[in-house]
C-alpha positions as CSV (number, residue, x, y, z in Angstrom):
1,X,79.8,-29.9,-35.7
2,X,83.4,-30.5,-35.8
3,X,83.3,-31.5,-39.3
4,X,81.3,-28.4,-40.3
5,X,84.0,-26.4,-43.2
6,X,82.1,-23.3,-43.3
7,X,82.4,-20.1,-41.1
8,X,81.5,-19.8,-37.3
9,X,79.1,-17.7,-38.1
10,X,77.1,-19.5,-40.8
11,X,77.6,-22.4,-38.6
12,X,75.8,-21.0,-35.1
13,X,73.2,-19.9,-37.4
14,X,72.7,-24.1,-38.4
15,X,72.6,-25.0,-35.2
16,X,69.9,-22.1,-34.3
17,X,67.4,-23.2,-36.7
18,X,68.4,-27.3,-35.6
19,X,67.5,-26.0,-32.3
20,X,64.2,-25.0,-33.3
21,X,63.0,-27.5,-35.0
22,X,63.7,-29.9,-31.5
23,X,61.6,-27.1,-29.4
24,X,58.7,-27.0,-32.4
25,X,58.8,-30.9,-32.4
26,X,59.4,-31.5,-29.2
27,X,55.4,-28.9,-28.9
28,X,54.0,-30.8,-30.9
29,X,55.0,-34.0,-29.2
30,X,53.3,-32.3,-25.9
31,X,50.1,-31.4,-27.0
32,X,49.5,-35.0,-29.6
33,X,50.2,-36.6,-25.8
34,X,47.9,-33.9,-24.3
35,X,44.7,-34.2,-27.6
36,X,45.4,-37.9,-26.3
37,X,45.0,-37.7,-22.7
38,X,41.6,-35.6,-23.2
39,X,40.2,-38.3,-25.4
40,X,41.5,-40.9,-22.9
41,X,40.1,-39.4,-19.6
42,X,36.6,-38.4,-22.0
43,X,36.4,-42.2,-23.3
44,X,36.8,-43.3,-20.1
45,X,34.3,-41.4,-17.4
46,X,31.2,-43.8,-18.6
47,X,33.5,-47.1,-17.4
48,X,34.9,-45.7,-14.7
49,X,31.0,-44.9,-13.7
50,X,29.3,-48.3,-15.4
51,X,32.2,-49.5,-13.5
52,X,32.2,-47.9,-9.8
53,X,28.3,-48.8,-10.0
54,X,28.6,-52.8,-11.0
55,X,31.1,-52.7,-7.8
56,X,29.2,-51.5,-5.4
57,X,26.2,-53.2,-6.3
58,X,27.7,-56.4,-6.7
59,X,29.5,-56.6,-3.6
60,X,26.1,-55.4,-2.1
61,X,24.2,-58.3,-3.5
62,X,27.1,-60.1,-2.1
63,X,27.3,-59.2,1.4
64,X,23.2,-58.6,2.0
65,X,22.4,-62.2,1.2
66,X,19.0,-63.8,2.8
67,X,16.8,-61.2,4.9
68,X,18.4,-57.6,5.9
69,X,16.6,-55.0,7.2
70,X,16.5,-51.3,5.0
71,X,18.8,-49.4,7.9
72,X,21.5,-52.6,7.3
73,X,21.5,-52.5,4.1
74,X,21.7,-49.2,3.3
75,X,24.5,-48.6,5.9
76,X,26.4,-51.2,3.4
77,X,25.7,-49.2,1.0
78,X,26.7,-46.6,2.2
79,X,30.2,-47.7,3.6
80,X,31.1,-49.1,-0.3
81,X,29.6,-46.4,-1.5
82,X,32.9,-44.1,0.7
83,X,35.4,-47.0,0.0
84,X,35.1,-47.1,-3.5
85,X,35.5,-42.5,-2.5
86,X,38.4,-43.2,-1.3
87,X,39.7,-46.0,-3.7
88,X,39.2,-43.0,-6.5
89,X,40.7,-40.3,-4.4
90,X,43.9,-42.6,-4.2
91,X,44.1,-43.1,-8.1
92,X,43.3,-39.3,-8.9
93,X,46.4,-38.4,-6.2
94,X,48.9,-40.9,-8.0
95,X,48.3,-39.6,-11.0
96,X,49.0,-36.3,-10.4
97,X,52.0,-37.3,-8.5
98,X,52.8,-39.3,-11.3
99,X,52.0,-36.3,-13.4
100,X,53.9,-33.9,-11.2
101,X,57.2,-36.2,-11.4
102,X,56.7,-36.2,-15.5
103,X,57.8,-32.6,-15.3
104,X,60.5,-32.4,-13.2
105,X,61.8,-34.6,-15.5
106,X,61.2,-32.6,-18.4
107,X,62.4,-29.5,-16.7
108,X,66.1,-31.5,-15.6
109,X,66.0,-32.5,-19.2
110,X,65.6,-29.2,-20.5
111,X,68.0,-27.0,-17.8
112,X,70.6,-29.9,-18.8
113,X,70.1,-29.0,-22.7
114,X,70.5,-25.6,-21.6
115,X,74.1,-26.2,-19.5
116,X,75.8,-27.4,-22.5
117,X,75.0,-24.7,-25.2
118,X,76.1,-23.3,-23.1
119,X,79.2,-24.6,-22.9
120,X,79.5,-24.2,-26.5
121,X,82.1,-21.3,-27.5
122,X,79.5,-19.0,-29.1
123,X,75.7,-18.3,-28.3
124,X,73.1,-19.3,-30.6
125,X,70.6,-17.1,-28.6
126,X,72.2,-13.8,-30.2
127,X,70.4,-15.2,-33.2
128,X,67.5,-15.7,-31.5
129,X,67.1,-12.0,-29.4
130,X,68.0,-10.7,-32.6
131,X,65.5,-11.9,-34.8
132,X,62.9,-11.0,-31.6
133,X,64.0,-7.9,-32.5
134,X,62.8,-7.4,-35.5
135,X,59.6,-8.7,-35.2
136,X,59.5,-6.2,-32.8
137,X,60.7,-3.2,-35.4
138,X,58.5,-5.1,-38.0
139,X,55.1,-4.6,-35.2
140,X,56.0,-0.8,-34.2
141,X,56.1,-0.1,-37.7
142,X,53.0,-1.4,-38.4
143,X,51.7,0.7,-35.6
144,X,52.5,3.9,-36.6
145,X,51.8,3.2,-40.3
146,X,48.0,2.3,-39.0
147,X,46.4,6.0,-38.3
148,X,47.3,7.1,-41.7
149,X,44.9,5.3,-43.1
150,X,40.9,6.5,-44.2
151,X,39.4,7.5,-40.7
152,X,35.8,5.5,-40.2
153,X,33.1,7.4,-39.9
154,X,31.1,8.1,-36.5
155,X,28.4,9.4,-34.2
156,X,27.2,13.4,-34.6
157,X,26.8,13.7,-31.2
158,X,24.5,16.9,-32.2
159,X,22.0,15.1,-34.0
160,X,18.7,13.9,-31.8
161,X,18.4,10.3,-30.9
162,X,16.2,10.3,-28.6
163,X,13.5,8.5,-31.1
164,X,16.2,5.5,-31.4
165,X,15.9,2.1,-29.3
166,X,18.6,3.1,-26.1
167,X,18.2,0.1,-23.4
168,X,18.8,2.3,-20.4
169,X,16.7,4.9,-21.3
170,X,13.7,2.1,-21.5
171,X,14.8,0.7,-18.4
172,X,14.9,4.3,-16.8
173,X,11.2,4.8,-18.2
174,X,10.5,1.0,-17.1
175,X,10.7,1.8,-13.2
176,X,9.3,5.2,-13.8
177,X,6.5,4.1,-14.9
178,X,6.4,0.7,-12.1
179,X,7.1,4.2,-9.2
180,X,3.9,5.9,-10.7
181,X,1.8,2.9,-10.2
182,X,2.6,2.2,-6.7
183,X,2.2,5.7,-5.7
184,X,-0.8,5.4,-7.5
185,X,-2.0,2.6,-6.0
186,X,-1.5,3.6,-2.1
187,X,-3.8,6.4,-3.4
188,X,-6.1,3.9,-3.8
189,X,-6.1,2.1,-1.0
190,X,-6.1,5.0,1.3
191,X,-9.6,6.4,-1.0
192,X,-10.9,3.0,-0.2
193,X,-10.1,2.8,3.4
194,X,-12.1,5.6,4.3
195,X,-15.3,6.2,5.8
196,X,-18.8,7.0,4.6
197,X,-22.8,7.5,6.2
198,X,-24.6,5.7,3.8
199,X,-28.3,6.7,4.5
200,X,-30.6,3.9,3.1
201,X,-34.3,3.8,3.3
202,X,-36.4,-0.1,3.8
203,X,-38.3,0.2,1.2
204,X,-42.0,-2.7,2.1
205,X,-44.3,0.4,0.4
206,X,-43.4,2.8,2.7
207,X,-40.0,3.8,3.7
208,X,-38.0,3.3,7.1
209,X,-34.9,5.2,6.6
210,X,-31.6,4.1,8.9
211,X,-28.1,5.2,8.5
212,X,-24.8,2.7,8.7
213,X,-20.9,3.8,8.3
214,X,-19.5,1.9,5.6
215,X,-15.6,2.3,3.7
216,X,-15.7,3.0,0.5
217,X,-14.7,0.2,-0.6
218,X,-16.5,-1.9,0.7
219,X,-19.2,-4.0,-1.8
220,X,-23.2,-3.9,-2.0
221,X,-23.3,-7.4,-0.6
222,X,-21.3,-6.2,2.4
223,X,-23.4,-3.3,2.8
224,X,-26.6,-5.0,2.5
225,X,-25.0,-7.4,5.1
226,X,-25.3,-4.7,7.9
227,X,-27.9,-3.0,6.8
228,X,-29.7,-6.2,7.8
229,X,-28.1,-6.5,11.6
230,X,-29.8,-3.0,12.1
231,X,-32.8,-4.1,10.6
232,X,-33.5,-7.5,12.0
233,X,-34.1,-6.0,15.1
234,X,-37.1,-3.7,13.9
235,X,-39.1,-6.1,10.9
236,X,-39.6,-10.2,11.7
237,X,-39.8,-10.6,7.8
238,X,-36.2,-9.7,7.5
239,X,-35.2,-12.5,10.4
240,X,-34.8,-15.7,8.1
241,X,-34.2,-13.1,4.8
242,X,-30.3,-13.6,3.7
243,X,-28.3,-11.0,1.7
244,X,-29.3,-13.0,-1.2
245,X,-32.4,-12.3,-0.6
246,X,-32.6,-8.1,-0.3
247,X,-32.2,-6.0,-3.8
248,X,-30.2,-2.5,-2.9
249,X,-31.8,0.5,-5.6
250,X,-29.8,3.4,-6.1
251,X,-31.7,6.3,-8.1
252,X,-34.3,4.0,-9.6
253,X,-30.9,1.4,-10.6
254,X,-30.7,-1.9,-9.6
255,X,-27.4,-2.6,-8.4
256,X,-25.4,-5.9,-8.4
257,X,-24.1,-6.5,-5.3
258,X,-20.7,-7.0,-7.1
259,X,-19.9,-3.6,-6.8
260,X,-18.5,-1.1,-4.8
261,X,-18.9,2.1,-3.3
262,X,-15.4,2.9,-4.8
263,X,-16.2,2.2,-8.2
264,X,-19.4,4.7,-8.1
265,X,-17.2,7.5,-6.6
266,X,-14.1,7.0,-9.0
267,X,-16.4,6.7,-12.5
268,X,-19.2,9.5,-10.8
269,X,-21.5,7.2,-11.7
270,X,-24.9,8.5,-13.6
271,X,-28.5,7.5,-12.5
272,X,-32.0,8.0,-13.8
273,X,-32.4,10.2,-10.5
274,X,-29.7,11.5,-9.2
275,X,-26.3,10.6,-9.0
276,X,-24.4,7.8,-7.9
277,X,-21.6,8.6,-5.8
278,X,-23.2,10.8,-3.3
279,X,-24.9,7.6,-1.1
280,X,-25.6,11.3,1.9
281,X,-29.6,12.1,1.4
282,X,-29.6,16.5,0.6
283,X,-32.0,17.9,-1.6
284,X,-31.1,21.5,-4.2
285,X,-31.2,24.4,-2.3
286,X,-30.6,27.2,-4.8
287,X,-32.0,30.9,-3.7
288,X,-32.3,31.2,-7.4
289,X,-32.4,28.4,-10.0
290,X,-31.6,28.2,-13.6
291,X,-32.4,26.0,-16.1
292,X,-29.2,25.7,-17.6
293,X,-27.1,24.3,-14.6
294,X,-28.6,20.4,-13.6
295,X,-30.0,20.0,-10.1
296,X,-27.8,18.3,-7.4
297,X,-29.7,16.2,-5.1
298,X,-29.6,12.7,-4.3
299,X,-32.0,10.2,-3.0
300,X,-32.0,7.4,0.1
301,X,-31.2,4.4,-2.1
302,X,-34.0,1.6,-0.9
303,X,-33.2,-2.1,0.4
304,X,-36.0,-4.5,-0.7
305,X,-37.4,-7.9,-0.3
306,X,-36.9,-9.3,-4.1
307,X,-40.2,-10.7,-3.1
308,X,-41.8,-8.3,-2.5
309,X,-39.9,-6.6,-5.5
310,X,-41.6,-9.2,-8.1
311,X,-45.3,-8.3,-6.6
312,X,-44.9,-5.3,-7.7
313,X,-42.9,-4.4,-9.5
314,X,-45.7,-3.4,-12.1
315,X,-46.8,-0.6,-9.6
316,X,-44.5,2.7,-9.3
317,X,-42.2,3.5,-7.9
318,X,-40.9,0.3,-8.6
319,X,-41.9,0.3,-12.1
320,X,-39.3,2.6,-13.1
321,X,-36.7,-0.2,-11.7
322,X,-34.1,-1.6,-14.2
323,X,-31.1,-3.5,-13.9
324,X,-27.0,-1.6,-13.4
325,X,-25.6,-0.9,-16.6
326,X,-22.4,1.4,-16.7
327,X,-22.3,0.7,-20.6
328,X,-26.1,2.9,-20.4
329,X,-25.6,6.7,-19.9
330,X,-27.7,8.9,-18.3
331,X,-27.9,12.3,-19.4
332,X,-30.1,14.3,-18.1
333,X,-32.2,13.1,-14.3
334,X,-36.2,12.1,-14.1
335,X,-38.5,11.8,-11.1
336,X,-41.5,10.7,-12.5
337,X,-43.0,7.0,-15.0
338,X,-44.2,8.0,-18.5
339,X,-47.3,6.6,-17.8
340,X,-47.9,9.4,-15.1
341,X,-49.7,12.0,-17.0
342,X,-50.1,15.8,-14.8
343,X,-53.0,17.9,-16.0
344,X,-51.1,21.8,-17.0
345,X,-52.2,24.7,-14.7
346,X,-54.4,27.8,-16.9
347,X,-52.5,30.9,-16.8
348,X,-53.0,33.0,-13.8
349,X,-55.7,35.6,-15.8
350,X,-57.6,32.8,-16.3
351,X,-57.1,32.0,-12.7
352,X,-58.5,35.7,-11.7
353,X,-61.0,36.3,-14.4
354,X,-63.1,32.9,-12.9
355,X,-61.9,33.4,-9.8
356,X,-62.8,37.4,-8.7
357,X,-66.3,38.7,-8.8
358,X,-67.5,41.3,-11.0
359,X,-66.6,44.5,-8.8
360,X,-69.9,47.9,-10.0
361,X,-68.9,51.3,-8.6
362,X,-69.9,54.4,-10.1
363,X,-67.6,56.6,-11.9
364,X,-66.2,60.2,-10.1
365,X,-67.8,63.2,-10.6
366,X,-66.1,65.7,-13.3
367,X,-63.9,68.2,-12.2
368,X,-64.7,71.2,-13.3
369,X,-61.9,74.1,-13.6
370,X,-63.8,77.0,-12.5
371,X,-64.8,75.6,-9.5
372,X,-63.5,76.7,-5.5
373,X,-63.4,73.8,-4.2
374,X,-63.7,74.1,0.0
375,X,-60.4,72.7,1.8
376,X,-62.5,72.0,5.4
377,X,-62.9,69.5,6.8
């Protein structure tokens, strides 16, 4: 620079550009070195693992010649692996230490270079500061000019957007559905745990009425098991019978064993001769009968042996029984079979005509208006 013949300001600018190029060159060299180191680590990582495994395997083979117990072999293998890990840790520490030393050397070199530059009569950093200030001014001008651009269209808050997909709203709806589902399940479990009194009749041609207490959630199979325990004391033919030999008939319908009382209560199921959701016995005791209002009568369910039903299914009342079908609807209740015919009752005047005798009484005397009648008795 002593041989430069130009002005001092031009010499400072040339020095500044040269320093800038050196910094860029150093940064480029550092970046290249870092990329090379990363590639070297990636390429050597498999070799390190394979060498580690091969060395351990080779040393293990050489130290376990002949018959060796399994525990001794495992102990030697663990000791070799630990020793190898220690060696690798030492190598990593030495590499880290070397990198730290290189960084310190680089830092010292930069400080030395700064001291040399500071010893000059002019400061080349002033040009850099001026350039940085100019760049900052340009950036601020650009930021100021940005608001002058055309504004983008946004959302109108007054428009109804309930029909659009909304993640938060969907999550809230799902949470509410889950809470309602759990609440409904709790209510149903409470209903199933309630006790009811079941009135039934063991039918062997005549009825033998009994009552048991069950829960609404119990199945017909569980009910028949309980009924069998009660009936075995009085009927010898049931002592060797099981639940699979019994049938439960309610309102002239053969109820499958897998159904529960809860199923009929919730659905308000109907049978041929009455409701399936009433398991007690009661008659219609209304004082005034109304043909437009359906009778509210419930009959005792029948517990029957399957063998008895097979022998007597052609005879009333077994001839009316049929399997329960949830899809079949019974609009009217009937208690008689289609084969049973009753003769109509004759009308009341005809009964009186044939039952009462004909009375022949003399006619009363005629009344005369001018005749005096005595009032003495």
